[in-house]
Amino acid sequence: MPKFTVNSTRFDPYHGFRFKIRIDGQYVAGLSKCSPLKRTTEVTSWYEGGDASGPHQIPGKTQHAQITLEAGVTHDTTFEDWANKVNNFQGDAAMSLATFRKDIAIEVYNLGGQKVLAYNVYRCWVSEYQALPELDASGNAVMISSIRLENEGWARDTSVAELKET
């Protein structure tokens, strides 16, 4: 069975460095890293009376792992604005409670710049925000800000189909 249905002669999987994150319909500027999408389902063991063969195992609760997004420090305030809705230090909690959860889209592109995969992540909110990294006068590293997102699940966007590559 071919790994790709439309491009049956393609052998290599997609690269992990061509991606974009969309929040509120806008792409995040300077994005450099996105942690993996991961979910874990607990195993629940149960025993049946008179059955000495051992426990039966059934799926229990499912948890979706936090997602960390990292971006180079620019004048884009997407991370900061969103983080401020969760921890509104100015006291206008009524305004931020209505909008602190957001759905985001994670899009993956092939080397030709065509969108090949997309995932929608639902009801995300910022549980950790890092505005600046450690500053070091003797270093030459790029400044990176980050947010950690809690989420209530994700699903592949099936409207993104495999495109014919040339």
N, CA and C atoms as an extended XYZ file, in Angstrom:
498
Properties=species:S:1:pos:R:3:atomname:S:1:resname:S:1:resid:I:1 pbc="F F F"
N         0.845       -1.184        0.000 N   MET     1
C         0.000        0.000        0.000 CA  MET     1
C         0.885        1.240        0.000 C   MET     1
N         0.632        2.196       -0.910 N   PRO     2
C         1.438        3.412       -0.945 CA  PRO     2
C         1.165        4.295        0.276 C   PRO     2
N         2.195        5.034        0.684 N   LYS     3
C         2.065        5.950        1.815 CA  LYS     3
C         1.250        7.185        1.463 C   LYS     3
N         1.208        7.508        0.174 N   PHE     4
C         0.477        8.659       -0.314 CA  PHE     4
C        -0.442        8.178       -1.432 C   PHE     4
N        -1.683        8.594       -1.407 N   THR     5
C        -2.637        8.103       -2.403 CA  THR     5
C        -2.556        8.854       -3.722 C   THR     5
N        -2.429       10.168       -3.687 N   VAL     6
C        -2.369       10.962       -4.914 CA  VAL     6
C        -0.966       10.921       -5.514 C   VAL     6
N         0.044       11.038       -4.674 N   ASN     7
C         1.447       11.032       -5.110 CA  ASN     7
C         2.057        9.673       -4.774 C   ASN     7
N         1.643        8.650       -5.496 N   SER     8
C         2.009        7.272       -5.147 CA  SER     8
C         3.499        6.987       -5.282 C   SER     8
N         4.243        7.825       -6.004 N   THR     9
C         5.680        7.606       -6.124 CA  THR     9
C         6.466        8.336       -5.035 C   THR     9
N         5.779        9.134       -4.243 N   ARG    10
C         6.453        9.844       -3.147 CA  ARG    10
C         6.809        8.847       -2.058 C   ARG    10
N         8.039        8.917       -1.588 N   PHE    11
C         8.509        7.994       -0.557 CA  PHE    11
C         8.692        8.695        0.786 C   PHE    11
N         9.178        9.922        0.752 N   ASP    12
C         9.550       10.640        1.981 CA  ASP    12
C         8.334       11.219        2.693 C   ASP    12
N         8.304       11.131        4.023 N   PRO    13
C         7.234       11.799        4.779 CA  PRO    13
C         7.440       13.315        4.759 C   PRO    13
N         6.442       14.043        5.232 N   TYR    14
C         6.527       15.499        5.268 CA  TYR    14
C         7.534       15.950        6.315 C   TYR    14
N         8.109       17.120        6.077 N   HIS    15
C         9.069       17.716        7.017 CA  HIS    15
C         8.315       18.447        8.123 C   HIS    15
N         8.922       18.566        9.291 N   GLY    16
C         8.283       19.197       10.441 CA  GLY    16
C         8.625       20.658       10.625 C   GLY    16
N         9.277       21.285        9.635 N   PHE    17
C         9.678       22.674        9.828 CA  PHE    17
C         8.883       23.668        9.002 C   PHE    17
N         7.911       23.199        8.230 N   ARG    18
C         7.063       24.099        7.442 CA  ARG    18
C         5.663       24.057        8.025 C   ARG    18
N         5.353       25.003        8.877 N   PHE    19
C         4.057       25.017        9.546 CA  PHE    19
C         3.662       26.444        9.897 C   PHE    19
N         2.369       26.619       10.126 N   LYS    20
C         1.832       27.910       10.561 CA  LYS    20
C         0.751       27.637       11.599 C   LYS    20
N         0.588       28.582       12.509 N   ILE    21
C        -0.467       28.522       13.521 CA  ILE    21
C        -1.383       29.717       13.289 C   ILE    21
N        -2.686       29.436       13.237 N   ARG    22
C        -3.675       30.497       13.038 CA  ARG    22
C        -4.500       30.644       14.313 C   ARG    22
N        -4.542       31.876       14.823 N   ILE    23
C        -5.333       32.225       16.008 CA  ILE    23
C        -6.219       33.401       15.614 C   ILE    23
N        -7.511       33.287       15.848 N   ASP    24
C        -8.460       34.345       15.470 CA  ASP    24
C        -8.350       34.708       13.987 C   ASP    24
N        -8.092       33.707       13.148 N   GLY    25
C        -8.020       33.940       11.714 CA  GLY    25
C        -6.727       34.568       11.228 C   GLY    25
N        -5.791       34.853       12.132 N   GLN    26
C        -4.520       35.480       11.774 CA  GLN    26
C        -3.372       34.530       12.077 C   GLN    26
N        -2.353       34.525       11.230 N   TYR    27
C        -1.169       33.704       11.479 CA  TYR    27
C        -0.264       34.394       12.492 C   TYR    27
N         0.346       33.619       13.367 N   VAL    28
C         1.244       34.150       14.390 CA  VAL    28
C         2.575       34.498       13.736 C   VAL    28
N         3.063       35.700       13.975 N   ALA    29
C         4.328       36.148       13.392 CA  ALA    29
C         5.512       35.530       14.128 C   ALA    29
N         6.542       35.176       13.385 N   GLY    30
C         7.789       34.713       13.981 CA  GLY    30
C         7.708       33.379       14.677 C   GLY    30
N         6.726       32.563       14.380 N   LEU    31
C         6.554       31.283       15.067 CA  LEU    31
C         7.719       30.352       14.741 C   LEU    31
N         8.311       29.758       15.772 N   SER    32
C         9.467       28.890       15.541 CA  SER    32
C         9.259       27.457       16.003 C   SER    32
N         8.315       27.216       16.915 N   LYS    33
C         8.163       25.859       17.424 CA  LYS    33
C         6.748       25.630       17.935 C   LYS    33
N         6.265       24.399       17.727 N   CYS    34
C         4.979       23.948       18.256 CA  CYS    34
C         5.195       22.553       18.815 C   CYS    34
N         4.832       22.336       20.059 N   SER    35
C         5.003       21.008       20.651 CA  SER    35
C         4.030       20.026       20.002 C   SER    35
N         4.216       18.723       20.222 N   PRO    36
C         3.365       17.731       19.549 CA  PRO    36
C         1.918       17.749       20.030 C   PRO    36
N         1.020       17.325       19.145 N   LEU    37
C        -0.366       17.064       19.532 CA  LEU    37
C        -0.392       15.658       20.108 C   LEU    37
N        -0.861       15.551       21.336 N   LYS    38
C        -0.805       14.257       22.009 CA  LYS    38
C        -2.021       14.084       22.902 C   LYS    38
N        -2.592       12.897       22.886 N   ARG    39
C        -3.667       12.581       23.823 CA  ARG    39
C        -3.371       11.225       24.432 C   ARG    39
N        -3.791       11.072       25.680 N   THR    40
C        -3.549        9.845       26.426 CA  THR    40
C        -4.861        9.375       27.029 C   THR    40
N        -5.150        8.093       26.845 N   THR    41
C        -6.355        7.508       27.417 CA  THR    41
C        -5.947        6.541       28.529 C   THR    41
N        -6.524        6.747       29.700 N   GLU    42
C        -6.231        5.879       30.842 CA  GLU    42
C        -6.751        4.473       30.566 C   GLU    42
N        -6.060        3.497       31.132 N   VAL    43
C        -6.493        2.108       31.043 CA  VAL    43
C        -7.227        1.774       32.334 C   VAL    43
N        -8.449        1.279       32.202 N   THR    44
C        -9.242        0.879       33.368 CA  THR    44
C        -9.323       -0.642       33.391 C   THR    44
N        -8.857       -1.230       34.468 N   SER    45
C        -8.902       -2.690       34.617 CA  SER    45
C       -10.138       -3.081       35.401 C   SER    45
N       -10.746       -4.188       35.014 N   TRP    46
C       -11.879       -4.706       35.775 CA  TRP    46
C       -11.831       -6.223       35.741 C   TRP    46
N       -12.344       -6.790       36.795 N   TYR    47
C       -12.327       -8.249       36.954 CA  TYR    47
C       -13.751       -8.772       36.889 C   TYR    47
N       -13.879       -9.929       36.277 N   GLU    48
C       -15.176      -10.578       36.191 CA  GLU    48
C       -15.174      -11.750       37.165 C   GLU    48
N       -16.226      -11.810       37.997 N   GLY    49
C       -16.314      -12.896       38.980 CA  GLY    49
C       -16.268      -14.259       38.307 C   GLY    49
N       -15.437      -15.160       38.835 N   GLY    50
C       -15.313      -16.502       38.291 CA  GLY    50
C       -14.355      -16.607       37.123 C   GLY    50
N       -13.809      -15.493       36.652 N   ASP    51
C       -12.860      -15.526       35.537 CA  ASP    51
C       -11.465      -15.316       36.105 C   ASP    51
N       -10.684      -16.389       36.153 N   ALA    52
C        -9.350      -16.327       36.757 CA  ALA    52
C        -8.270      -15.919       35.757 C   ALA    52
N        -8.647      -15.590       34.534 N   SER    53
C        -7.647      -15.288       33.507 CA  SER    53
C        -6.979      -13.930       33.694 C   SER    53
N        -7.457      -13.147       34.610 N   GLY    54
C        -6.840      -11.852       34.854 CA  GLY    54
C        -7.780      -10.716       34.531 C   GLY    54
N        -7.290       -9.504       34.628 N   PRO    55
C        -8.184       -8.362       34.412 CA  PRO    55
C        -8.485       -8.137       32.934 C   PRO    55
N        -9.678       -7.624       32.680 N   HIS    56
C       -10.029       -7.097       31.367 CA  HIS    56
C        -9.626       -5.632       31.383 C   HIS    56
N        -9.274       -5.096       30.239 N   GLN    57
C        -8.865       -3.696       30.177 CA  GLN    57
C        -9.741       -2.957       29.185 C   GLN    57
N       -10.260       -1.820       29.651 N   ILE    58
C       -11.116       -0.986       28.815 CA  ILE    58
C       -10.608        0.457       28.881 C   ILE    58
N       -10.912        1.248       27.863 N   PRO    59
C       -10.465        2.644       27.899 CA  PRO    59
C       -11.204        3.449       28.961 C   PRO    59
N       -10.448        4.336       29.610 N   GLY    60
C       -11.022        5.233       30.619 CA  GLY    60
C       -11.054        6.657       30.085 C   GLY    60
N       -10.718        7.601       30.939 N   LYS    61
C       -10.750        9.026       30.579 CA  LYS    61
C        -9.590        9.372       29.650 C   LYS    61
N        -9.852       10.316       28.755 N   THR    62
C        -8.823       10.784       27.826 CA  THR    62
C        -8.430       12.206       28.188 C   THR    62
N        -7.119       12.449       28.187 N   GLN    63
C        -6.590       13.790       28.434 CA  GLN    63
C        -5.810       14.241       27.207 C   GLN    63
N        -5.899       15.524       26.914 N   HIS    64
C        -5.149       16.111       25.813 CA  HIS    64
C        -3.990       16.906       26.395 C   HIS    64
N        -2.794       16.616       25.919 N   ALA    65
C        -1.586       17.254       26.445 CA  ALA    65
C        -1.571       18.747       26.125 C   ALA    65
N        -0.884       19.480       26.968 N   GLN    66
C        -0.695       20.912       26.739 CA  GLN    66
C         0.093       21.109       25.448 C   GLN    66
N        -0.127       22.221       24.803 N   ILE    67
C         0.591       22.577       23.579 CA  ILE    67
C         1.393       23.832       23.866 C   ILE    67
N         2.681       23.792       23.555 N   THR    68
C         3.533       24.953       23.744 CA  THR    68
C         3.874       25.550       22.390 C   THR    68
N         3.667       26.847       22.253 N   LEU    69
C         4.018       27.573       21.041 CA  LEU    69
C         5.139       28.547       21.374 C   LEU    69
N         6.150       28.601       20.516 N   GLU    70
C         7.265       29.518       20.706 CA  GLU    70
C         7.396       30.394       19.473 C   GLU    70
N         7.680       31.655       19.717 N   ALA    71
C         7.865       32.608       18.609 CA  ALA    71
C         8.975       33.579       18.965 C   ALA    71
N         9.685       34.024       17.943 N   GLY    72
C        10.680       35.065       18.152 CA  GLY    72
C        10.004       36.345       18.604 C   GLY    72
N        10.656       37.067       19.490 N   VAL    73
C        10.090       38.309       20.012 CA  VAL    73
C        10.062       39.348       18.890 C   VAL    73
N         8.858       39.820       18.590 N   THR    74
C         8.633       40.860       17.581 CA  THR    74
C         7.655       41.868       18.184 C   THR    74
N         7.078       42.695       17.370 N   HIS    75
C         6.051       43.619       17.845 CA  HIS    75
C         4.649       43.010       17.775 C   HIS    75
N         4.539       41.747       17.355 N   ASP    76
C         3.250       41.047       17.339 CA  ASP    76
C         2.861       40.753       18.791 C   ASP    76
N         1.684       41.185       19.201 N   THR    77
C         1.252       41.024       20.593 CA  THR    77
C         0.232       39.902       20.773 C   THR    77
N         0.151       38.968       19.814 N   THR    78
C        -0.846       37.894       19.880 CA  THR    78
C        -0.745       37.113       21.176 C   THR    78
N         0.444       36.642       21.535 N   PHE    79
C         0.623       35.844       22.760 CA  PHE    79
C         0.278       36.664       24.002 C   PHE    79
N         0.805       37.875       24.065 N   GLU    80
C         0.597       38.727       25.240 CA  GLU    80
C        -0.877       39.083       25.431 C   GLU    80
N        -1.543       39.462       24.351 N   ASP    81
C        -2.959       39.825       24.440 CA  ASP    81
C        -3.802       38.649       24.926 C   ASP    81
N        -3.514       37.456       24.407 N   TRP    82
C        -4.276       36.277       24.808 CA  TRP    82
C        -3.993       35.920       26.265 C   TRP    82
N        -2.729       35.961       26.660 N   ALA    83
C        -2.373       35.651       28.049 CA  ALA    83
C        -3.029       36.636       29.012 C   ALA    83
N        -3.148       37.888       28.620 N   ASN    84
C        -3.766       38.893       29.480 CA  ASN    84
C        -5.265       38.660       29.663 C   ASN    84
N        -5.900       37.956       28.752 N   LYS    85
C        -7.326       37.651       28.915 CA  LYS    85
C        -7.545       36.633       30.033 C   LYS    85
N        -6.567       35.761       30.252 N   VAL    86
C        -6.684       34.749       31.309 CA  VAL    86
C        -6.303       35.343       32.658 C   VAL    86
N        -5.212       36.084       32.687 N   ASN    87
C        -4.748       36.708       33.927 CA  ASN    87
C        -4.826       38.211       33.735 C   ASN    87
N        -6.019       38.739       33.853 N   ASN    88
C        -6.239       40.148       33.597 CA  ASN    88
C        -5.886       40.951       34.850 C   ASN    88
N        -4.666       41.455       34.878 N   PHE    89
C        -4.172       42.183       36.050 CA  PHE    89
C        -4.839       43.534       36.234 C   PHE    89
N        -5.558       44.030       35.236 N   GLN    90
C        -6.207       45.336       35.355 CA  GLN    90
C        -7.618       45.230       35.901 C   GLN    90
N        -8.106       44.005       36.132 N   GLY    91
C        -9.364       43.822       36.838 CA  GLY    91
C       -10.621       43.793       36.001 C   GLY    91
N       -10.543       43.831       34.685 N   ASP    92
C       -11.730       43.794       33.847 CA  ASP    92
C       -12.053       42.338       33.498 C   ASP    92
N       -12.329       41.521       34.514 N   ALA    93
C       -12.516       40.080       34.338 CA  ALA    93
C       -13.741       39.747       33.503 C   ALA    93
N       -14.801       40.532       33.590 N   ALA    94
C       -16.024       40.229       32.843 CA  ALA    94
C       -15.752       40.206       31.341 C   ALA    94
N       -14.914       41.087       30.870 N   MET    95
C       -14.604       41.144       29.442 CA  MET    95
C       -13.765       39.942       29.012 C   MET    95
N       -12.760       39.560       29.792 N   SER    96
C       -11.855       38.502       29.371 CA  SER    96
C       -12.454       37.110       29.554 C   SER    96
N       -13.367       36.904       30.487 N   LEU    97
C       -13.956       35.581       30.686 CA  LEU    97
C       -14.743       35.114       29.475 C   LEU    97
N       -15.292       36.033       28.730 N   ALA    98
C       -16.091       35.672       27.553 CA  ALA    98
C       -15.225       35.280       26.364 C   ALA    98
N       -13.949       35.675       26.358 N   THR    99
C       -13.130       35.482       25.162 CA  THR    99
C       -11.778       34.838       25.415 C   THR    99
N       -11.519       34.301       26.605 N   PHE   100
C       -10.180       33.779       26.863 CA  PHE   100
C        -9.937       32.414       26.213 C   PHE   100
N       -10.994       31.684       25.842 N   ARG   101
C       -10.837       30.412       25.124 CA  ARG   101
C       -10.902       30.680       23.615 C   ARG   101
N       -10.004       30.027       22.889 N   LYS   102
C        -9.968       30.200       21.441 CA  LYS   102
C        -9.715       28.848       20.774 C   LYS   102
N       -10.267       28.682       19.589 N   ASP   103
C        -9.912       27.558       18.741 CA  ASP   103
C        -8.739       28.009       17.878 C   ASP   103
N        -7.774       27.119       17.685 N   ILE   104
C        -6.630       27.445       16.827 CA  ILE   104
C        -6.514       26.401       15.724 C   ILE   104
N        -5.764       26.728       14.694 N   ALA   105
C        -5.499       25.796       13.602 CA  ALA   105
C        -3.985       25.638       13.462 C   ALA   105
N        -3.554       24.394       13.325 N   ILE   106
C        -2.151       24.078       13.069 CA  ILE   106
C        -2.083       23.543       11.639 C   ILE   106
N        -1.335       24.219       10.787 N   GLU   107
C        -1.249       23.854        9.374 CA  GLU   107
C         0.175       23.439        9.029 C   GLU   107
N         0.295       22.344        8.268 N   VAL   108
C         1.590       21.817        7.842 CA  VAL   108
C         1.674       21.953        6.326 C   VAL   108
N         2.854       22.370        5.843 N   TYR   109
C         3.060       22.611        4.414 CA  TYR   109
C         4.180       21.716        3.882 C   TYR   109
N         4.086       21.346        2.596 N   ASN   110
C         5.171       20.596        1.975 CA  ASN   110
C         6.253       21.569        1.521 C   ASN   110
N         7.326       21.042        0.941 N   LEU   111
C         8.433       21.907        0.530 CA  LEU   111
C         8.049       22.860       -0.588 C   LEU   111
N         6.972       22.555       -1.308 N   GLY   112
C         6.486       23.449       -2.357 CA  GLY   112
C         5.567       24.539       -1.844 C   GLY   112
N         5.319       24.569       -0.534 N   GLY   113
C         4.476       25.596        0.053 CA  GLY   113
C         2.990       25.293        0.009 C   GLY   113
N         2.612       24.050       -0.332 N   GLN   114
C         1.209       23.653       -0.365 CA  GLN   114
C         0.798       23.110        0.997 C   GLN   114
N        -0.387       23.507        1.453 N   LYS   115
C        -0.902       22.984        2.724 CA  LYS   115
C        -1.257       21.513        2.535 C   LYS   115
N        -0.668       20.634        3.374 N   VAL   116
C        -0.883       19.198        3.222 CA  VAL   116
C        -1.615       18.570        4.407 C   VAL   116
N        -1.556       19.200        5.568 N   LEU   117
C        -2.246       18.718        6.763 CA  LEU   117
C        -2.710       19.911        7.580 C   LEU   117
N        -3.802       19.733        8.294 N   ALA   118
C        -4.251       20.770        9.224 CA  ALA   118
C        -5.004       20.098       10.364 C   ALA   118
N        -4.834       20.643       11.539 N   TYR   119
C        -5.550       20.176       12.725 CA  TYR   119
C        -6.209       21.369       13.384 C   TYR   119
N        -7.420       21.181       13.855 N   ASN   120
C        -8.130       22.189       14.629 CA  ASN   120
C        -8.056       21.786       16.091 C   ASN   120
N        -7.656       22.720       16.928 N   VAL   121
C        -7.530       22.475       18.368 CA  VAL   121
C        -8.580       23.339       19.049 C   VAL   121
N        -9.350       22.716       19.944 N   TYR   122
C       -10.555       23.358       20.465 CA  TYR   122
C       -10.413       23.858       21.901 C   TYR   122
N       -11.065       25.000       22.148 N   ARG   123
C       -11.217       25.604       23.471 CA  ARG   123
C        -9.879       25.737       24.214 C   ARG   123
N        -8.913       26.334       23.541 N   CYS   124
C        -7.580       26.553       24.124 CA  CYS   124
C        -7.584       27.801       25.004 C   CYS   124
N        -6.744       27.751       26.037 N   TRP   125
C        -6.505       28.948       26.844 CA  TRP   125
C        -5.080       28.900       27.365 C   TRP   125
N        -4.522       30.061       27.657 N   VAL   126
C        -3.113       30.196       28.026 CA  VAL   126
C        -2.941       29.916       29.518 C   VAL   126
N        -2.183       28.845       29.836 N   SER   127
C        -1.903       28.540       31.243 CA  SER   127
C        -0.519       29.030       31.665 C   SER   127
N         0.339       29.337       30.700 N   GLU   128
C         1.666       29.863       31.025 CA  GLU   128
C         2.110       30.770       29.890 C   GLU   128
N         2.693       31.909       30.259 N   TYR   129
C         3.169       32.874       29.270 CA  TYR   129
C         4.561       33.330       29.667 C   TYR   129
N         5.488       33.276       28.708 N   GLN   130
C         6.838       33.789       28.926 CA  GLN   130
C         7.057       34.904       27.921 C   GLN   130
N         7.127       36.138       28.405 N   ALA   131
C         7.262       37.296       27.524 CA  ALA   131
C         8.675       37.424       26.962 C   ALA   131
N         9.674       37.179       27.800 N   LEU   132
C        11.072       37.292       27.393 CA  LEU   132
C        11.854       36.100       27.920 C   LEU   132
N        12.887       35.704       27.196 N   PRO   133
C        13.767       34.660       27.721 CA  PRO   133
C        14.773       35.279       28.686 C   PRO   133
N        15.655       34.468       29.201 N   GLU   134
C        16.765       34.995       29.991 CA  GLU   134
C        17.600       35.882       29.069 C   GLU   134
N        17.929       37.063       29.546 N   LEU   135
C        18.736       37.992       28.759 CA  LEU   135
C        20.193       37.850       29.173 C   LEU   135
N        21.080       37.778       28.177 N   ASP   136
C        22.488       37.509       28.432 CA  ASP   136
C        23.323       38.400       27.520 C   ASP   136
N        24.033       39.357       28.107 N   ALA   137
C        24.820       40.309       27.326 CA  ALA   137
C        25.961       39.643       26.567 C   ALA   137
N        26.396       38.455       26.983 N   SER   138
C        27.497       37.786       26.288 CA  SER   138
C        27.004       36.778       25.248 C   SER   138
N        25.705       36.632       25.104 N   GLY   139
C        25.158       35.664       24.157 CA  GLY   139
C        24.754       36.300       22.843 C   GLY   139
N        24.305       35.456       21.920 N   ASN   140
C        23.831       35.975       20.633 CA  ASN   140
C        22.567       35.246       20.179 C   ASN   140
N        21.828       34.720       21.131 N   ALA   141
C        20.625       33.948       20.807 CA  ALA   141
C        19.461       34.860       20.430 C   ALA   141
N        18.552       34.321       19.627 N   VAL   142
C        17.320       35.019       19.285 CA  VAL   142
C        16.406       34.992       20.503 C   VAL   142
N        15.729       36.103       20.794 N   MET   143
C        14.792       36.139       21.922 CA  MET   143
C        13.518       35.399       21.529 C   MET   143
N        13.064       34.510       22.405 N   ILE   144
C        11.883       33.680       22.153 CA  ILE   144
C        10.861       33.910       23.264 C   ILE   144
N         9.612       34.149       22.879 N   SER   145
C         8.505       34.170       23.843 CA  SER   145
C         7.712       32.884       23.648 C   SER   145
N         6.933       32.499       24.658 N   SER   146
C         6.178       31.248       24.532 CA  SER   146
C         4.878       31.318       25.321 C   SER   146
N         3.930       30.492       24.873 N   ILE   147
C         2.703       30.274       25.621 CA  ILE   147
C         2.475       28.774       25.715 C   ILE   147
N         1.884       28.364       26.824 N   ARG   148
C         1.461       26.973       26.995 CA  ARG   148
C        -0.059       26.976       26.986 C   ARG   148
N        -0.626       26.139       26.124 N   LEU   149
C        -2.072       26.106       25.941 CA  LEU   149
C        -2.677       24.839       26.513 C   LEU   149
N        -3.696       25.025       27.317 N   GLU   150
C        -4.558       23.912       27.714 CA  GLU   150
C        -5.595       23.793       26.611 C   GLU   150
N        -6.073       22.584       26.352 N   ASN   151
C        -7.065       22.420       25.294 CA  ASN   151
C        -8.012       21.294       25.637 C   ASN   151
N        -9.133       21.258       24.941 N   GLU   152
C       -10.146       20.235       25.194 CA  GLU   152
C       -10.302       19.291       24.011 C   GLU   152
N        -9.247       19.153       23.236 N   GLY   153
C        -9.262       18.191       22.158 CA  GLY   153
C        -8.901       18.799       20.824 C   GLY   153
N        -8.640       17.922       19.874 N   TRP   154
C        -8.280       18.348       18.534 CA  TRP   154
C        -8.740       17.300       17.536 C   TRP   154
N        -8.850       17.735       16.287 N   ALA   155
C        -9.271       16.844       15.213 CA  ALA   155
C        -8.596       17.273       13.921 C   ALA   155
N        -8.321       16.303       13.100 N   ARG   156
C        -7.729       16.584       11.796 CA  ARG   156
C        -8.775       17.271       10.919 C   ARG   156
N        -8.344       18.279       10.188 N   ASP   157
C        -9.219       18.979        9.250 CA  ASP   157
C        -9.248       18.167        7.957 C   ASP   157
N       -10.304       17.402        7.774 N   THR   158
C       -10.390       16.499        6.622 CA  THR   158
C       -10.661       17.235        5.309 C   THR   158
N       -10.917       18.537        5.368 N   SER   159
C       -11.104       19.294        4.126 CA  SER   159
C        -9.774       19.539        3.416 C   SER   159
N        -8.648       19.333        4.127 N   VAL   160
C        -7.328       19.484        3.514 CA  VAL   160
C        -6.951       18.129        2.922 C   VAL   160
N        -7.016       18.043        1.611 N   ALA   161
C        -6.735       16.795        0.907 CA  ALA   161
C        -5.322       16.797        0.347 C   ALA   161
N        -4.824       15.610        0.056 N   GLU   162
C        -3.498       15.494       -0.565 CA  GLU   162
C        -3.559       16.100       -1.966 C   GLU   162
N        -2.619       17.000       -2.252 N   LEU   163
C        -2.566       17.665       -3.549 CA  LEU   163
C        -1.550       16.989       -4.454 C   LEU   163
N        -1.761       17.077       -5.740 N   LYS   164
C        -0.813       16.523       -6.709 CA  LYS   164
C         0.441       17.376       -6.676 C   LYS   164
N         1.573       16.732       -6.398 N   GLU   165
C         2.857       17.440       -6.366 CA  GLU   165
C         3.505       17.361       -7.737 C   GLU   165
N         4.161       18.446       -8.102 N   THR   166
C         4.823       18.476       -9.422 CA  THR   166
C         6.312       18.457       -9.284 C   THR   166
